[in-house]
mmCIF file of C-alpha atoms and ligand atoms in Angstrom:
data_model
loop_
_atom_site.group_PDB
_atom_site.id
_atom_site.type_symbol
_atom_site.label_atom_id
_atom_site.label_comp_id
_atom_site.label_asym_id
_atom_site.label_seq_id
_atom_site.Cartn_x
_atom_site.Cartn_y
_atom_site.Cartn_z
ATOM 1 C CA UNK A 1 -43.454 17.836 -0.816
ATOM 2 C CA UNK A 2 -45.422 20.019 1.808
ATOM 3 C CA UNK A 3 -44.135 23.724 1.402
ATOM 4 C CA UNK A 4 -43.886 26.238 3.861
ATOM 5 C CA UNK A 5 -45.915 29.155 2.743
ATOM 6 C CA UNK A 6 -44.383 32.676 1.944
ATOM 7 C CA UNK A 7 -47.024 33.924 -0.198
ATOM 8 C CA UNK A 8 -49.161 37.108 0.806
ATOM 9 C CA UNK A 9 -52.222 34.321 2.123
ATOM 10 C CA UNK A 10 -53.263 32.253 2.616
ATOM 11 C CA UNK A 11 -50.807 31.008 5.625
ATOM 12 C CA UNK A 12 -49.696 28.434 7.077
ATOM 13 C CA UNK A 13 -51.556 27.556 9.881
ATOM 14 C CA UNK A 14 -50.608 25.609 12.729
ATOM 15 C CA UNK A 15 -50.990 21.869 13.700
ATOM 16 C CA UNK A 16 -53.589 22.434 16.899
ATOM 17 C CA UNK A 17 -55.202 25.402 15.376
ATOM 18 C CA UNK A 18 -56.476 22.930 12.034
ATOM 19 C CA UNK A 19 -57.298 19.971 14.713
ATOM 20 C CA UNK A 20 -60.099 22.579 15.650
ATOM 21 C CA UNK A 21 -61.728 21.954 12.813
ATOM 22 C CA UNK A 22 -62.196 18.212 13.282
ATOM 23 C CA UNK A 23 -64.806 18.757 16.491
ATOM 24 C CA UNK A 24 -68.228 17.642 16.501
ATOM 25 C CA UNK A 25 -70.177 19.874 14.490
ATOM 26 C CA UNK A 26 -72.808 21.626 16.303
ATOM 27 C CA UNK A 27 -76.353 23.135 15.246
ATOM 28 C CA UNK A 28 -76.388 26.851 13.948
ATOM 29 C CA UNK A 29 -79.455 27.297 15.313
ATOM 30 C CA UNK A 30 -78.292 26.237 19.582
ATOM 31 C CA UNK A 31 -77.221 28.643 22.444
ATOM 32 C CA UNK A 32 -74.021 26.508 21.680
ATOM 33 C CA UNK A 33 -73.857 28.469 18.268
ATOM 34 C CA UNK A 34 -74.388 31.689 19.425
ATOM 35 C CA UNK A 35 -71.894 31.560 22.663
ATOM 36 C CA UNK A 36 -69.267 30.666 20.264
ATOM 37 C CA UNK A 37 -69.789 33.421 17.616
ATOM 38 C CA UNK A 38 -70.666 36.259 20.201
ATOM 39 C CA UNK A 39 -67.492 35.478 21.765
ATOM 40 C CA UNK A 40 -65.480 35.114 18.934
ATOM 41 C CA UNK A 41 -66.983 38.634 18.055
ATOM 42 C CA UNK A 42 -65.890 39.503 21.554
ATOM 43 C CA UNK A 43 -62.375 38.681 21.263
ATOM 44 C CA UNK A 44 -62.204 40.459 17.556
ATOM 45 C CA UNK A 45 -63.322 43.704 18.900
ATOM 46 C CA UNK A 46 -60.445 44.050 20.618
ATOM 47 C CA UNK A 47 -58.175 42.912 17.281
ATOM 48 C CA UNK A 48 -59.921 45.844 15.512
ATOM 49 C CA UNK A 49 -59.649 48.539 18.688
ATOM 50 C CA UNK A 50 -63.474 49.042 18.131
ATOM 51 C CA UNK A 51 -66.774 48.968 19.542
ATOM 52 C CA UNK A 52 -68.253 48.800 16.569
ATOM 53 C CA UNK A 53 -70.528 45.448 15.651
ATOM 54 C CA UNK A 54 -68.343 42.970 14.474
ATOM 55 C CA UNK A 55 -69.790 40.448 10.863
ATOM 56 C CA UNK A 56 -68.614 37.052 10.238
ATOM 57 C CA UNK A 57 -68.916 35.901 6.580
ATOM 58 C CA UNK A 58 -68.728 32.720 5.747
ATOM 59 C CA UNK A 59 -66.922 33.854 2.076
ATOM 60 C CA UNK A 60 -63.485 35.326 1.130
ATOM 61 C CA UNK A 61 -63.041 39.006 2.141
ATOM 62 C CA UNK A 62 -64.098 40.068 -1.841
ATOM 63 C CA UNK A 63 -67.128 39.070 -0.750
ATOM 64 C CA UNK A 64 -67.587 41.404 2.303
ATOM 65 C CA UNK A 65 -65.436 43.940 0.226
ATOM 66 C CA UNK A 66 -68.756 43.816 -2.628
ATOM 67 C CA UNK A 67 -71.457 43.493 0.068
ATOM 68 C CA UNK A 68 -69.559 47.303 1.600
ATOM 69 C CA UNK A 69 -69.710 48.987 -1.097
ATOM 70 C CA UNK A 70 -73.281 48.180 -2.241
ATOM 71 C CA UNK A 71 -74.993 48.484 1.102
ATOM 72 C CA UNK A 72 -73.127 51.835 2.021
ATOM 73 C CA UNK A 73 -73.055 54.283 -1.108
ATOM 74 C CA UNK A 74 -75.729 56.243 -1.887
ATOM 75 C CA UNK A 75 -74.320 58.641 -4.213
ATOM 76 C CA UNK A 76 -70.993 58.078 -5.496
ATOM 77 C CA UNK A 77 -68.028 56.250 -4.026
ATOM 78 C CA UNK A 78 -64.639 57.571 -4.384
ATOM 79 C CA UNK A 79 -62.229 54.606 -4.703
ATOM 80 C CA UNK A 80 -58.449 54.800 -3.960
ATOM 81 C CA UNK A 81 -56.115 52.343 -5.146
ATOM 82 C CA UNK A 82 -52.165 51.527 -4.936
ATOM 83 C CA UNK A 83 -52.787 48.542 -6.437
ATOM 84 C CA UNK A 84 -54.646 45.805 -7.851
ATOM 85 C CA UNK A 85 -56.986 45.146 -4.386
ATOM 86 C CA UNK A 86 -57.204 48.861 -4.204
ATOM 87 C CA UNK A 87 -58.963 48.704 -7.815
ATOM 88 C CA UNK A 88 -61.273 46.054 -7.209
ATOM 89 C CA UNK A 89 -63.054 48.010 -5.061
ATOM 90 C CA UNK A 90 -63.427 50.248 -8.012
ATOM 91 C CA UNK A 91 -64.959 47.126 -10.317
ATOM 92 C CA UNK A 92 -67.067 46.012 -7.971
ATOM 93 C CA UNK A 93 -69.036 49.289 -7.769
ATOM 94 C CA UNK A 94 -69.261 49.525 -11.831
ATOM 95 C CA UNK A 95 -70.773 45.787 -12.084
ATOM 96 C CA UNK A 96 -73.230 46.559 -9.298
ATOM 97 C CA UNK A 97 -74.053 50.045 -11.027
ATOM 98 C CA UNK A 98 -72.927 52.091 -8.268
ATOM 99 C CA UNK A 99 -71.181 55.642 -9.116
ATOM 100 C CA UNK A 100 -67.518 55.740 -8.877
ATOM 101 C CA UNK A 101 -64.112 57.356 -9.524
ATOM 102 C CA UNK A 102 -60.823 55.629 -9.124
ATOM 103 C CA UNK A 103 -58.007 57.736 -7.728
ATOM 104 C CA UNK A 104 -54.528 55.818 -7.909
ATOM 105 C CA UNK A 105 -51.174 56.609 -5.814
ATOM 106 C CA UNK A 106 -47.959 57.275 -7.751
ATOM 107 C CA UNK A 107 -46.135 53.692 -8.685
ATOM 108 C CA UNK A 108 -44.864 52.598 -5.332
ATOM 109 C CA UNK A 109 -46.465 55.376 -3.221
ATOM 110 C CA UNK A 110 -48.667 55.868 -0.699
ATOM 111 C CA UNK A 111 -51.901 57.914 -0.729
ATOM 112 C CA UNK A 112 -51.724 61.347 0.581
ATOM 113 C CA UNK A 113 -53.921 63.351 2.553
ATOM 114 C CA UNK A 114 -53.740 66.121 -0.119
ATOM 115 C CA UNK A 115 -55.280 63.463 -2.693
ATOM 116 C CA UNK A 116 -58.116 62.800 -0.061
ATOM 117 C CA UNK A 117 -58.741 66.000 0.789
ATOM 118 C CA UNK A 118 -58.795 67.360 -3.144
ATOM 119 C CA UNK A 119 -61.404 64.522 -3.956
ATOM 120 C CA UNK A 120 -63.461 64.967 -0.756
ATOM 121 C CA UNK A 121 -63.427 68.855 -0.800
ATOM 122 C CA UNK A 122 -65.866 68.672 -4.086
ATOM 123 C CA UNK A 123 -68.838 67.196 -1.870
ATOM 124 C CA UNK A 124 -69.570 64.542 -4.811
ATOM 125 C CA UNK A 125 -68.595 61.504 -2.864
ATOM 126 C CA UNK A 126 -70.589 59.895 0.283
ATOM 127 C CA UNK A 127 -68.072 56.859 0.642
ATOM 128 C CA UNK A 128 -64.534 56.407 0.094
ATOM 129 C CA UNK A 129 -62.264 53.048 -0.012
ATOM 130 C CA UNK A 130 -58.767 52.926 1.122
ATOM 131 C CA UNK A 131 -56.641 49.544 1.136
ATOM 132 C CA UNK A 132 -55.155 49.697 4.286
ATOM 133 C CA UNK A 133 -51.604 47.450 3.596
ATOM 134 C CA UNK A 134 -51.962 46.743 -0.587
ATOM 135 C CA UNK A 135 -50.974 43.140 -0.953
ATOM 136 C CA UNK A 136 -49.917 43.699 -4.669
ATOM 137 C CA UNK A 137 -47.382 46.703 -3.957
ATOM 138 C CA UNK A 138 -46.329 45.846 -0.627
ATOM 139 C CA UNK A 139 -47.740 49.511 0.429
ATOM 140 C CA UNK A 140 -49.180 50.462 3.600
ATOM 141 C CA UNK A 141 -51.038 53.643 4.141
ATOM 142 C CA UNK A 142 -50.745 56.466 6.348
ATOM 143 C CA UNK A 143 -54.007 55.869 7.805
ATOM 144 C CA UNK A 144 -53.865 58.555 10.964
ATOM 145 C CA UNK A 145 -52.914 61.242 8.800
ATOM 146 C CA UNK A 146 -55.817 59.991 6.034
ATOM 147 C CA UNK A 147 -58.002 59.746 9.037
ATOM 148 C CA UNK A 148 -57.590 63.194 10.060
ATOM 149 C CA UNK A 149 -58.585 64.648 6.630
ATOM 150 C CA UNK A 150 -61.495 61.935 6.403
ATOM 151 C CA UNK A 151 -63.096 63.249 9.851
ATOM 152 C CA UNK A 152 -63.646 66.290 8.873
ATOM 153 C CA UNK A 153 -66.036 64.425 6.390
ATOM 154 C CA UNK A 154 -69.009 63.215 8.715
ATOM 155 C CA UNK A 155 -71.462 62.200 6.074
ATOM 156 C CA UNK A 156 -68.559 60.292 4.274
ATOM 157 C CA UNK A 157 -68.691 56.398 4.803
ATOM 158 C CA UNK A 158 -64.918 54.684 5.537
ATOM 159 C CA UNK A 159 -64.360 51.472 3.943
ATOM 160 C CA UNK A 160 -61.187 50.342 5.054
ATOM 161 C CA UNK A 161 -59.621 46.751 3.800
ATOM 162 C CA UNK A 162 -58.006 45.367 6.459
ATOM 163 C CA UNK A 163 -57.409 42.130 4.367
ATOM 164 C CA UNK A 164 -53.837 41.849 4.592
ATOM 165 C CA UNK A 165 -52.778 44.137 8.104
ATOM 166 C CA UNK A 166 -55.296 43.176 10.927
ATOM 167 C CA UNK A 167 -53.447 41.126 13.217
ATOM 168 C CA UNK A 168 -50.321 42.100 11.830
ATOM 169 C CA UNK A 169 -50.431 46.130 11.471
ATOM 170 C CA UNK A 170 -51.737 48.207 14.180
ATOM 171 C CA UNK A 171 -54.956 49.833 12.988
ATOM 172 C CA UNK A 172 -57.307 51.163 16.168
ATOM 173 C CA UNK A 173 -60.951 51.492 13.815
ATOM 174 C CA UNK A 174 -62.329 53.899 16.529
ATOM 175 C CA UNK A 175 -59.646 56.203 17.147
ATOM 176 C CA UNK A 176 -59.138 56.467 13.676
ATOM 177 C CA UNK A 177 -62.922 56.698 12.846
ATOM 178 C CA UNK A 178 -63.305 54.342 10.269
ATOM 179 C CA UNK A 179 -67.039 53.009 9.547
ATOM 180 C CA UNK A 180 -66.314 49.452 8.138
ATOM 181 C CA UNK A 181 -63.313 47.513 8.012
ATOM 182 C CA UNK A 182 -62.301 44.347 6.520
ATOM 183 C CA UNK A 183 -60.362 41.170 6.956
ATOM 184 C CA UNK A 184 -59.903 36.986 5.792
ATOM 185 C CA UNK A 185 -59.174 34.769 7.881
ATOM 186 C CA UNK A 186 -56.052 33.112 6.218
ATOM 187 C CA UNK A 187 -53.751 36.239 5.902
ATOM 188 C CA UNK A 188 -52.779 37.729 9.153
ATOM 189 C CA UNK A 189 -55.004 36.215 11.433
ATOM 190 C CA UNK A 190 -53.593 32.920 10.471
ATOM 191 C CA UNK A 191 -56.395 30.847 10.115
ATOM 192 C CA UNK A 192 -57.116 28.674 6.947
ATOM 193 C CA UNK A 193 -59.179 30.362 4.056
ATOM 194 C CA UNK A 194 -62.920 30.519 4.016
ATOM 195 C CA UNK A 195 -64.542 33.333 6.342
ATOM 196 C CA UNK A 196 -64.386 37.145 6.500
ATOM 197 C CA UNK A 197 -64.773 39.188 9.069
ATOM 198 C CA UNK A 198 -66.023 43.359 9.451
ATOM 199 C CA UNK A 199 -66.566 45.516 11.778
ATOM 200 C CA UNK A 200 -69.303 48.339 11.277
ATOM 201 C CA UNK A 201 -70.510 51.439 13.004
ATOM 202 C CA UNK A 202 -73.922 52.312 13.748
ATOM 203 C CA UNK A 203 -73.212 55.331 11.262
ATOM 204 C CA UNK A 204 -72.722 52.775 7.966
ATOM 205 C CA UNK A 205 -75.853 51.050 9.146
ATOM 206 C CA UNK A 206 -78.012 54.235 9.223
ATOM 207 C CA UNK A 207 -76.635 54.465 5.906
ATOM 208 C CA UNK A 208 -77.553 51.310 4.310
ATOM 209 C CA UNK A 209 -81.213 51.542 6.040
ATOM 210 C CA UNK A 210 -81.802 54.511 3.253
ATOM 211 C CA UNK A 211 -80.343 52.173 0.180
ATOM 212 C CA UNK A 212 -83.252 50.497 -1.375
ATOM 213 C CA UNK A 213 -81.446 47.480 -3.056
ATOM 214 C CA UNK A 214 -78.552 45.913 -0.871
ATOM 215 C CA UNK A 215 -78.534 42.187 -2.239
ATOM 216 C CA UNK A 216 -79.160 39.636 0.471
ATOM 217 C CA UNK A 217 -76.923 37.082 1.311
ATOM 218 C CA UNK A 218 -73.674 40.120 1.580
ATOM 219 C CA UNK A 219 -76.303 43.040 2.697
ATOM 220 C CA UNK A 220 -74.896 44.578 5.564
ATOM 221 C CA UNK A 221 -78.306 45.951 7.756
ATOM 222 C CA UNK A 222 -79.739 42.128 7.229
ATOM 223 C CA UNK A 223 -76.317 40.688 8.765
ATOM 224 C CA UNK A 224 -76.450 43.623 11.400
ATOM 225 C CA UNK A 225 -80.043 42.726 12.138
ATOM 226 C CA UNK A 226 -80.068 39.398 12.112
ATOM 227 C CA UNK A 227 -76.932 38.961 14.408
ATOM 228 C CA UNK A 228 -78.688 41.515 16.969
ATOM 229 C CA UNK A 229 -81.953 39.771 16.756
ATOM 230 C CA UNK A 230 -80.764 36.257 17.031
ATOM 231 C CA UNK A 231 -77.746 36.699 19.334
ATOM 232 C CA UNK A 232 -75.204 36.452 16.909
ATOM 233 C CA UNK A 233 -76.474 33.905 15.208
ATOM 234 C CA UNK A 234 -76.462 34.565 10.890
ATOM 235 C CA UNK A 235 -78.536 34.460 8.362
ATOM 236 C CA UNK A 236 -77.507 30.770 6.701
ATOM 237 C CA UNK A 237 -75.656 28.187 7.824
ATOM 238 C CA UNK A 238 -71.501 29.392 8.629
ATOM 239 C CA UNK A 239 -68.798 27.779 8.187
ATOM 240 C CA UNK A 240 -68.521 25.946 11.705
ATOM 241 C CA UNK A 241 -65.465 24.391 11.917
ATOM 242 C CA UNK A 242 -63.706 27.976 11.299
ATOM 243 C CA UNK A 243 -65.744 29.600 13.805
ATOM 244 C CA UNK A 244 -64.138 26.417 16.511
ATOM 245 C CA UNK A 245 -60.407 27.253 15.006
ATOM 246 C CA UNK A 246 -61.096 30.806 15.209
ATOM 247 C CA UNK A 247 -61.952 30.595 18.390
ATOM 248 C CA UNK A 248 -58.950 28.934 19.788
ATOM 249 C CA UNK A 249 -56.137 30.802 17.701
ATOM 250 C CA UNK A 250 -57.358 33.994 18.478
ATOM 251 C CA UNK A 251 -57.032 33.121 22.514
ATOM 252 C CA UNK A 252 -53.442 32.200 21.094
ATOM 253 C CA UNK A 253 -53.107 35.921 19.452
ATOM 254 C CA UNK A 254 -53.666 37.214 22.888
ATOM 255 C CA UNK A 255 -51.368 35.170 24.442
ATOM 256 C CA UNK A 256 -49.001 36.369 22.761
ATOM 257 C CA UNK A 257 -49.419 39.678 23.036
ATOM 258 C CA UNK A 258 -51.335 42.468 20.185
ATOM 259 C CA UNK A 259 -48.239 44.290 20.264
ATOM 260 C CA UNK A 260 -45.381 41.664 20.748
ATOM 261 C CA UNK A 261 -47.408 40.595 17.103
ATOM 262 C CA UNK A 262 -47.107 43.934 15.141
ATOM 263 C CA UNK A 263 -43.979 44.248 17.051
ATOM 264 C CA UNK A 264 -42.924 40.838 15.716
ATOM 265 C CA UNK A 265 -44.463 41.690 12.024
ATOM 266 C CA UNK A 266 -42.072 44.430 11.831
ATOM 267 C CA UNK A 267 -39.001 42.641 12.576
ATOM 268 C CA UNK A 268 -39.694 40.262 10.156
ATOM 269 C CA UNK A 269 -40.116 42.801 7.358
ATOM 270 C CA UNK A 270 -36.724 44.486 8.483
ATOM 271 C CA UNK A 271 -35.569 41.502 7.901
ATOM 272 C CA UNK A 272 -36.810 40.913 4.051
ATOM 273 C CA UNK A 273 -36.159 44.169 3.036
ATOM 274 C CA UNK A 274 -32.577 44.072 3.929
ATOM 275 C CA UNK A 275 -31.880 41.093 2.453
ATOM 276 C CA UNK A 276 -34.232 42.526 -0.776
ATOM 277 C CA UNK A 277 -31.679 45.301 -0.720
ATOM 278 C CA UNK A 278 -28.951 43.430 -0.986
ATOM 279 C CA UNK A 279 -29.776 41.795 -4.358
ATOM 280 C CA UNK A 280 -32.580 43.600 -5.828
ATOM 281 C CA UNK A 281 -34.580 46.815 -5.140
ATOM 282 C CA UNK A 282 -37.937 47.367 -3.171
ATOM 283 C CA UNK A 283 -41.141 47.835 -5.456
ATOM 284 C CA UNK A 284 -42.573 50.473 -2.434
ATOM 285 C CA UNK A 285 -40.916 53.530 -1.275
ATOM 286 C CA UNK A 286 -39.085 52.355 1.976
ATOM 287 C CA UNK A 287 -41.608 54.938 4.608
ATOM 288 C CA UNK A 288 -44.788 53.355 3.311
ATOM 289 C CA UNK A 289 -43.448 49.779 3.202
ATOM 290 C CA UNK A 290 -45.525 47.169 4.368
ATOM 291 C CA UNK A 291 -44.707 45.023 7.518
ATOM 292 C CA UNK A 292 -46.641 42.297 6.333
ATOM 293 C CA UNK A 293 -45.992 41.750 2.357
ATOM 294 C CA UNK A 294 -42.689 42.814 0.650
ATOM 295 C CA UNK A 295 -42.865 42.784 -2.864
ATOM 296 C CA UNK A 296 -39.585 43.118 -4.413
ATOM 297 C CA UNK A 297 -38.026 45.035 -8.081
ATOM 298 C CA UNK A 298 -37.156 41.649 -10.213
ATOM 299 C CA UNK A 299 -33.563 43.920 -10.988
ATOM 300 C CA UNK A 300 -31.515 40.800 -11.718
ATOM 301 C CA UNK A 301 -34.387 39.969 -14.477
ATOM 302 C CA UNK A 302 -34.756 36.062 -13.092
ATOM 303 C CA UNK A 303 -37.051 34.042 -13.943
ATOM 304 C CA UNK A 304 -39.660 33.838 -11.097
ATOM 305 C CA UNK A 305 -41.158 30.796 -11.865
ATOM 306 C CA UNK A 306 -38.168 28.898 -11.959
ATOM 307 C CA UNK A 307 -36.792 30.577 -9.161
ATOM 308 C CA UNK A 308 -40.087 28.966 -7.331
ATOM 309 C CA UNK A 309 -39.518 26.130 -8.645
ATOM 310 C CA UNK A 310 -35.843 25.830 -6.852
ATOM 311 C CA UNK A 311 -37.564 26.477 -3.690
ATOM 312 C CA UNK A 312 -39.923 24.315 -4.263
ATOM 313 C CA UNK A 313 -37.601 21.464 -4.376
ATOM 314 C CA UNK A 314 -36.331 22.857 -0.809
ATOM 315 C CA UNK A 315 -39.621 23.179 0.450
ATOM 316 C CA UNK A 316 -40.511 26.721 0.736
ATOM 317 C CA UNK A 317 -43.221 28.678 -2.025
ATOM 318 C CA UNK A 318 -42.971 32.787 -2.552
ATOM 319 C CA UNK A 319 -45.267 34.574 -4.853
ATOM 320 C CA UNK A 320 -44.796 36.123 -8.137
ATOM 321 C CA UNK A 321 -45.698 39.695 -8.626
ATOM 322 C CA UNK A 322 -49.236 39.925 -9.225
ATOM 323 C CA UNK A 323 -51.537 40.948 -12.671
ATOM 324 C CA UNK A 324 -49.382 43.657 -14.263
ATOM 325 C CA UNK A 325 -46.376 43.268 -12.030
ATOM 326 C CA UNK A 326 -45.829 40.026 -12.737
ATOM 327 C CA UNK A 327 -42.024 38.764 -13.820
ATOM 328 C CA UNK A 328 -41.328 42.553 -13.321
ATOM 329 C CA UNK A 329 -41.629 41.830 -9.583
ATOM 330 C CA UNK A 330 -41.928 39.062 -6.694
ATOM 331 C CA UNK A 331 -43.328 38.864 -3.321
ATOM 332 C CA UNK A 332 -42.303 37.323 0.115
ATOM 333 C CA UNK A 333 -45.205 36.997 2.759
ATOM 334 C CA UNK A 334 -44.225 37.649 5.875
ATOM 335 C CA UNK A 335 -47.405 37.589 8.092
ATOM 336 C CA UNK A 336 -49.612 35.587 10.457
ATOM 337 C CA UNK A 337 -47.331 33.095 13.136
ATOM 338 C CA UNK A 338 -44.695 32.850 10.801
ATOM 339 C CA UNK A 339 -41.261 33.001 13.434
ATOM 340 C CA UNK A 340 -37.704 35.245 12.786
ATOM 341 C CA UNK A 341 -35.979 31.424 12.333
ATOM 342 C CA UNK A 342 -38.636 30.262 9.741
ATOM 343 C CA UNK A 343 -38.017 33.289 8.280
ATOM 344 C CA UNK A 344 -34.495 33.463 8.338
ATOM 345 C CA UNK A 345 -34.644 29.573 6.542
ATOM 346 C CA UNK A 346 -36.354 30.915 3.594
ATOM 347 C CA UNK A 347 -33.162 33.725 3.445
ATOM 348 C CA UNK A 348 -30.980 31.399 3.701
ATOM 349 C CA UNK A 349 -32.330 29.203 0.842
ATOM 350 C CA UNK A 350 -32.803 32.135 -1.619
ATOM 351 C CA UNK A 351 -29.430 32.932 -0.979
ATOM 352 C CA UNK A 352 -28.513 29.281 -2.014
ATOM 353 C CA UNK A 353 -30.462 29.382 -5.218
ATOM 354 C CA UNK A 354 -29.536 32.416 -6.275
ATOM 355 C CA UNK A 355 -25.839 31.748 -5.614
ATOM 356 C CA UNK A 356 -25.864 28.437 -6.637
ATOM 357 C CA UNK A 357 -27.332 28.106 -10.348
ATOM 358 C CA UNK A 358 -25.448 29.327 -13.650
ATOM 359 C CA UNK A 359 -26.993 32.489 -14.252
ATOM 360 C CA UNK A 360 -28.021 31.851 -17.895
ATOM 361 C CA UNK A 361 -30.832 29.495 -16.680
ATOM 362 C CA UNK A 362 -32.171 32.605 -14.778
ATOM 363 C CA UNK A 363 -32.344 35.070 -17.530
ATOM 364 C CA UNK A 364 -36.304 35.579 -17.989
ATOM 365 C CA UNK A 365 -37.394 34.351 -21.507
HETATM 366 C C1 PLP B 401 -56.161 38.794 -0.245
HETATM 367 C C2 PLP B 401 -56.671 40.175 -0.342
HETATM 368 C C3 PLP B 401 -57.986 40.442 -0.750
HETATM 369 C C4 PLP B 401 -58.904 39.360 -1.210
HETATM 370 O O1 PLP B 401 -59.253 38.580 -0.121
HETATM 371 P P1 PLP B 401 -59.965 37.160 -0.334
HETATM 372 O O2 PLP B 401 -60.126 36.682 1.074
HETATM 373 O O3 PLP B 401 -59.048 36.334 -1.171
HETATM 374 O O4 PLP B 401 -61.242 37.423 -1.007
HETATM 375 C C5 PLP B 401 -58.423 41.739 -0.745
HETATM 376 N N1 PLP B 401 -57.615 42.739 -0.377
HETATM 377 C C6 PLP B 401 -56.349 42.525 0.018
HETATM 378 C C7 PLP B 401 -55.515 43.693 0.412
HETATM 379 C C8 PLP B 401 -55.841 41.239 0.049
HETATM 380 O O5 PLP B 401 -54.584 41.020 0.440
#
């Protein structure tokens, strides 16, 4: 049986926006090619709030998130993590030899300014990573009040992932001065999985032109030049079909409105979390709660799998917790075009399975 997605990403995606990806494929190498991707770039600009050049990857956002951290630090990178995303960022610099420190949040907390500003203040680092909405704690970050201590940090590259918010949490990149920022297409974008997008200011790419070894295929200056030099055209072949269903579903964002959608997002987590409340306890602190991702205290001890399994069987899929916090907790995805009524059918169910099976079958082995 087809089930409707609640997992963090990817999303369901809807019927027109996948017919897309059945047109006539066209050369990379045409006018055709590079009117489509400068105007998809166009219309993502405005997504991100930014000026700033806009990348398209045709690769998950780890990829972009690797290709960030390699072309931009020069020194050492200071990493910040509420979670397992958070940490990655951390990995990736140790298997490409780059210099790092990890700096975690309290469980369930968001980063503070103070933590910034104590790891900043010792002049050590020259880029720093924040996850903007952790997928794996269901914790946004403050970012306006991180912002203002990062600004007073102009040599200090901003790598921002944006994996799980853009599209669904407000995040204006140029008012809140970060340098690169990161998204896939098949969390809040709602597109299917398979490209990854960034947006990057002039400052990272001064940057990477003084880093001698940057990879290829995910270095950022060879993206940056080659898009400027070829009118958005990319280095290899993309991933056309996306770049046609891209197209068309971001028209369909705008149609319905930037802020009706984070306005929309949050209504939908209002939603989860109350119902959350009811049975179990939230795994975040309720003021840095994400609006896209709730991941939920697994009080009543069930087992999640089976619990999955019941849905299954009604046609709807939720996510365990994730690495460590699996079994301990569980997550609903709430992002992308998914509607209040959709929504409000997955409630409903839960509230059937959980009510409806003897209890002993849900005691977690
Ligand atoms: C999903 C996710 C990633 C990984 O993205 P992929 O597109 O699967 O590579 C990174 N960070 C966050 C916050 C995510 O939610």
């Amino acid at each position: 049986m087809q089930k409707k997605l609640f997992i963090p990403g990817p999303v369901d995606v809807r019927e027109d926006v996948l017919e897309q990806m059945t047109r006539p494929i066209i050369g990379h190498r045409t006018n055709a090619a590079s009117d489509l991707q400068r105007g998809i770039s166009e219309k993502l600009q405005k997504i991100f709030y930014t000026d700033n050049t806009i990348i398209l990857s045709t690769s998950s956002g780890t990829a972009l998130m690797e290709g960030a951290i390699r072309s931009f630090t020069k020194k050492r990178a200071a990493v910040f993590s509420n979670g397992y995303f958070g940490t990655l960022w951390y990995k990736m610099a140790l298997y490409n030899n780059i210099e790092a420190d990890l700096f975690k949040s309290e469980k369930g907390e968001a980063i503070t300014p103070d933590m910034v500003e104590k790891v900043l203040s010792t002049g050590k680092y020259d880029l720093i990573t924040i996850t903007h909405n952790e997928t794996t704690s269901g914790i946004t970050n403050p970012m306006e009040e991180l912002s203002s201590v990062i600004q007073n940090y102009p040599d200090v590259i901003w790598c921002v992932d944006g994996v799980s918010s853009i599209g669904g949490i407000k995040l204006e990149i140029d008012k809140l001065g970060v340098d690169v920022c990161i998204v896939s297409s098949q969390k809040c974008l709602g597109l299917p999985p398979g490209m990854a997008i960034a947006s990057v200011s002039e400052k990272a790419i001064e940057r990477a032109r003084q880093i001698e070894f940057r990879g290829y295929y995910l270095d950022f200056l060879e993206l940056y030049e080659t898009i400027k030099r070829t009118d958005y055209q990319y280095i290899s072949t993309p991933a056309i079909p996306m770049m046609f269903a891209m197209d068309y579903q971001l028209d369909k964002i705008f149609s319905e409105g930037l802020e009706n959608r984070f306005k929309r997002h949050e209504q939908l987590a209002d939603m989860v979390r109350s119902w959350a409340k009811k049975h179990f306890k939230l795994y975040a602190k309720e003021s840095c709660a994400s609006n896209t991702v709730t991941t939920i205290k697994n009080t009543l001890g069930l087992n999640i799998d089976l619990l999955n399994q019941r849905l299954g069987e009604r046609g709807f899929q939720i996510s365990n917790g994730y690495e460590d916090l699996k079994d301990k907790t569980f997550r609903i995805g709430h992002m992308a075009d998914c509607t209040v009524e959709e929504l409000q059918e997955l409630l409903d169910t839960l509230d059937e399975v959980l009510g409806c099976d003897l209890r002993e079958e849900w005691l977690a082995i």
